[in-house]
Amino acid sequence: MSTSLIEKALQFATEKHKNHTRKNKEKSPYIVHPIEVCHILSDVGGVEDVEILAAALLHDTLEDTPTNREELIENFGERICSLVEEVSDDKTLSKQKRKDLQIQHALELSKGATLIKLA
């Protein structure tokens, strides 16, 4: 498994989320969440596809940071950007509407996006 893409995604996500914290009691650094998602996929789920693992690390960059589609494509390519887009919510919608759309679109997700969502 090539780790350079995963390392690049980790560095990118860490930088993008550097001022974000989790909504937990400890206010832990937000980057812990994408790392946990990647860990679940890799170590628990046996996922070896480095693009899926990289997308797992990046999965909240579009919806929670100023990152845009072009920046993801430039740095990580079309497939990874597409996976991130599939699992991203439109933050201009209400939380309930976002949840409704997640349920509505769940069966339309690619295998990679489904794995990321489930993790």
PDB file of C-alpha atoms in Angstrom:
ATOM      1  CA  MET A   1       0.000   0.000   0.000  1.00  0.00           C
ATOM      2  CA  SER A   2       1.438   3.363  -1.032  1.00  0.00           C
ATOM      3  CA  THR A   3       1.390   5.647   1.970  1.00  0.00           C
ATOM      4  CA  SER A   4       2.505   8.845   0.222  1.00  0.00           C
ATOM      5  CA  LEU A   5      -1.026   9.707  -0.964  1.00  0.00           C
ATOM      6  CA  ILE A   6      -2.423   8.974   2.490  1.00  0.00           C
ATOM      7  CA  GLU A   7       0.288  11.093   4.116  1.00  0.00           C
ATOM      8  CA  LYS A   8      -0.449  13.935   1.688  1.00  0.00           C
ATOM      9  CA  ALA A   9      -4.180  13.710   2.463  1.00  0.00           C
ATOM     10  CA  LEU A  10      -3.470  13.671   6.198  1.00  0.00           C
ATOM     11  CA  GLN A  11      -1.271  16.770   5.938  1.00  0.00           C
ATOM     12  CA  PHE A  12      -3.872  18.556   3.807  1.00  0.00           C
ATOM     13  CA  ALA A  13      -6.778  17.678   6.126  1.00  0.00           C
ATOM     14  CA  THR A  14      -4.756  18.568   9.221  1.00  0.00           C
ATOM     15  CA  GLU A  15      -3.992  21.999   7.796  1.00  0.00           C
ATOM     16  CA  LYS A  16      -7.590  22.599   6.680  1.00  0.00           C
ATOM     17  CA  HIS A  17      -9.044  21.568  10.063  1.00  0.00           C
ATOM     18  CA  LYS A  18      -6.277  23.111  12.197  1.00  0.00           C
ATOM     19  CA  ASN A  19      -8.590  25.510  14.037  1.00  0.00           C
ATOM     20  CA  HIS A  20     -11.507  23.082  14.354  1.00  0.00           C
ATOM     21  CA  THR A  21     -12.415  21.027  17.403  1.00  0.00           C
ATOM     22  CA  ARG A  22     -14.859  18.198  17.956  1.00  0.00           C
ATOM     23  CA  LYS A  23     -18.137  18.895  19.720  1.00  0.00           C
ATOM     24  CA  ASN A  24     -17.202  16.450  22.469  1.00  0.00           C
ATOM     25  CA  LYS A  25     -16.562  17.235  26.122  1.00  0.00           C
ATOM     26  CA  GLU A  26     -12.789  17.200  25.592  1.00  0.00           C
ATOM     27  CA  LYS A  27     -12.934  19.545  22.579  1.00  0.00           C
ATOM     28  CA  SER A  28     -10.425  17.263  20.869  1.00  0.00           C
ATOM     29  CA  PRO A  29      -8.809  18.378  17.601  1.00  0.00           C
ATOM     30  CA  TYR A  30     -11.203  17.776  14.701  1.00  0.00           C
ATOM     31  CA  ILE A  31      -8.588  15.870  12.692  1.00  0.00           C
ATOM     32  CA  VAL A  32      -9.037  12.972  15.130  1.00  0.00           C
ATOM     33  CA  HIS A  33     -12.381  12.191  13.447  1.00  0.00           C
ATOM     34  CA  PRO A  34     -11.084  11.758   9.856  1.00  0.00           C
ATOM     35  CA  ILE A  35      -8.142   9.734  11.212  1.00  0.00           C
ATOM     36  CA  GLU A  36     -10.584   7.451  13.045  1.00  0.00           C
ATOM     37  CA  VAL A  37     -12.644   6.994   9.865  1.00  0.00           C
ATOM     38  CA  CYS A  38      -9.492   6.073   7.930  1.00  0.00           C
ATOM     39  CA  HIS A  39      -8.421   3.698  10.720  1.00  0.00           C
ATOM     40  CA  ILE A  40     -11.798   1.927  10.747  1.00  0.00           C
ATOM     41  CA  LEU A  41     -11.658   1.433   6.982  1.00  0.00           C
ATOM     42  CA  SER A  42      -8.042   0.270   6.919  1.00  0.00           C
ATOM     43  CA  ASP A  43      -7.513  -1.678  10.118  1.00  0.00           C
ATOM     44  CA  VAL A  44     -11.023  -2.922  10.839  1.00  0.00           C
ATOM     45  CA  GLY A  45     -12.531  -3.072   7.353  1.00  0.00           C
ATOM     46  CA  GLY A  46      -9.428  -4.233   5.513  1.00  0.00           C
ATOM     47  CA  VAL A  47      -9.739  -1.499   2.872  1.00  0.00           C
ATOM     48  CA  GLU A  48      -6.475  -1.206   0.929  1.00  0.00           C
ATOM     49  CA  ASP A  49      -7.571   1.224  -1.791  1.00  0.00           C
ATOM     50  CA  VAL A  50      -5.411   4.269  -1.027  1.00  0.00           C
ATOM     51  CA  GLU A  51      -7.799   6.610  -2.834  1.00  0.00           C
ATOM     52  CA  ILE A  52     -10.684   5.556  -0.580  1.00  0.00           C
ATOM     53  CA  LEU A  53      -8.451   5.943   2.480  1.00  0.00           C
ATOM     54  CA  ALA A  54      -7.296   9.381   1.306  1.00  0.00           C
ATOM     55  CA  ALA A  55     -10.916  10.404   0.671  1.00  0.00           C
ATOM     56  CA  ALA A  56     -11.765   9.233   4.196  1.00  0.00           C
ATOM     57  CA  LEU A  57      -9.173  11.642   5.576  1.00  0.00           C
ATOM     58  CA  LEU A  58     -10.528  14.430   3.366  1.00  0.00           C
ATOM     59  CA  HIS A  59     -14.225  13.642   3.724  1.00  0.00           C
ATOM     60  CA  ASP A  60     -15.166  16.800   5.644  1.00  0.00           C
ATOM     61  CA  THR A  61     -12.942  19.292   3.854  1.00  0.00           C
ATOM     62  CA  LEU A  62     -15.549  20.426   1.310  1.00  0.00           C
ATOM     63  CA  GLU A  63     -18.360  20.939   3.787  1.00  0.00           C
ATOM     64  CA  ASP A  64     -16.419  22.235   6.804  1.00  0.00           C
ATOM     65  CA  THR A  65     -13.521  24.233   5.347  1.00  0.00           C
ATOM     66  CA  PRO A  66     -13.008  26.773   2.532  1.00  0.00           C
ATOM     67  CA  THR A  67     -11.656  23.964   0.323  1.00  0.00           C
ATOM     68  CA  ASN A  68     -13.270  23.802  -3.107  1.00  0.00           C
ATOM     69  CA  ARG A  69     -13.654  21.109  -5.734  1.00  0.00           C
ATOM     70  CA  GLU A  70     -10.867  22.476  -7.934  1.00  0.00           C
ATOM     71  CA  GLU A  71      -8.391  22.408  -5.053  1.00  0.00           C
ATOM     72  CA  LEU A  72      -9.189  18.770  -4.296  1.00  0.00           C
ATOM     73  CA  ILE A  73      -8.886  17.768  -7.958  1.00  0.00           C
ATOM     74  CA  GLU A  74      -5.593  19.642  -8.306  1.00  0.00           C
ATOM     75  CA  ASN A  75      -4.113  17.972  -5.234  1.00  0.00           C
ATOM     76  CA  PHE A  76      -5.743  14.530  -5.261  1.00  0.00           C
ATOM     77  CA  GLY A  77      -7.427  13.886  -8.599  1.00  0.00           C
ATOM     78  CA  GLU A  78     -10.956  13.426  -9.861  1.00  0.00           C
ATOM     79  CA  ARG A  79     -11.799  10.116  -8.130  1.00  0.00           C
ATOM     80  CA  ILE A  80     -10.879  11.288  -4.638  1.00  0.00           C
ATOM     81  CA  CYS A  81     -12.727  14.561  -5.178  1.00  0.00           C
ATOM     82  CA  SER A  82     -15.767  12.636  -6.383  1.00  0.00           C
ATOM     83  CA  LEU A  83     -15.722  10.407  -3.284  1.00  0.00           C
ATOM     84  CA  VAL A  84     -15.489  13.453  -1.016  1.00  0.00           C
ATOM     85  CA  GLU A  85     -18.349  15.142  -2.884  1.00  0.00           C
ATOM     86  CA  GLU A  86     -20.526  12.043  -2.529  1.00  0.00           C
ATOM     87  CA  VAL A  87     -20.230  12.065   1.258  1.00  0.00           C
ATOM     88  CA  SER A  88     -20.458  15.850   1.690  1.00  0.00           C
ATOM     89  CA  ASP A  89     -23.592  17.621   2.872  1.00  0.00           C
ATOM     90  CA  ASP A  90     -24.848  20.980   1.659  1.00  0.00           C
ATOM     91  CA  LYS A  91     -24.455  23.128   4.776  1.00  0.00           C
ATOM     92  CA  THR A  92     -26.875  25.720   3.389  1.00  0.00           C
ATOM     93  CA  LEU A  93     -29.701  23.243   4.094  1.00  0.00           C
ATOM     94  CA  SER A  94     -31.221  22.572   7.501  1.00  0.00           C
ATOM     95  CA  LYS A  95     -29.846  19.644   9.492  1.00  0.00           C
ATOM     96  CA  GLN A  96     -33.117  17.732   9.031  1.00  0.00           C
ATOM     97  CA  LYS A  97     -33.097  18.296   5.252  1.00  0.00           C
ATOM     98  CA  ARG A  98     -29.460  17.111   5.078  1.00  0.00           C
ATOM     99  CA  LYS A  99     -30.354  13.930   6.992  1.00  0.00           C
ATOM    100  CA  ASP A 100     -33.373  13.333   4.738  1.00  0.00           C
ATOM    101  CA  LEU A 101     -31.171  13.689   1.646  1.00  0.00           C
ATOM    102  CA  GLN A 102     -28.559  11.312   3.100  1.00  0.00           C
ATOM    103  CA  ILE A 103     -31.242   8.645   3.483  1.00  0.00           C
ATOM    104  CA  GLN A 104     -32.674   9.388   0.039  1.00  0.00           C
ATOM    105  CA  HIS A 105     -29.290   9.079  -1.689  1.00  0.00           C
ATOM    106  CA  ALA A 106     -27.816   6.227   0.369  1.00  0.00           C
ATOM    107  CA  LEU A 107     -28.520   3.567  -2.261  1.00  0.00           C
ATOM    108  CA  GLU A 108     -27.010   5.706  -5.030  1.00  0.00           C
ATOM    109  CA  LEU A 109     -23.562   6.074  -3.441  1.00  0.00           C
ATOM    110  CA  SER A 110     -20.540   4.383  -4.970  1.00  0.00           C
ATOM    111  CA  LYS A 111     -18.968   1.512  -3.034  1.00  0.00           C
ATOM    112  CA  GLY A 112     -16.118   3.748  -1.857  1.00  0.00           C
ATOM    113  CA  ALA A 113     -18.455   6.492  -0.649  1.00  0.00           C
ATOM    114  CA  THR A 114     -20.637   3.910   1.093  1.00  0.00           C
ATOM    115  CA  LEU A 115     -17.613   2.568   2.956  1.00  0.00           C
ATOM    116  CA  ILE A 116     -16.638   6.069   4.083  1.00  0.00           C
ATOM    117  CA  LYS A 117     -20.191   6.866   5.222  1.00  0.00           C
ATOM    118  CA  LEU A 118     -20.490   3.612   7.155  1.00  0.00           C
ATOM    119  CA  ALA A 119     -17.156   4.097   8.910  1.00  0.00           C
TER     120      ALA A 119
END
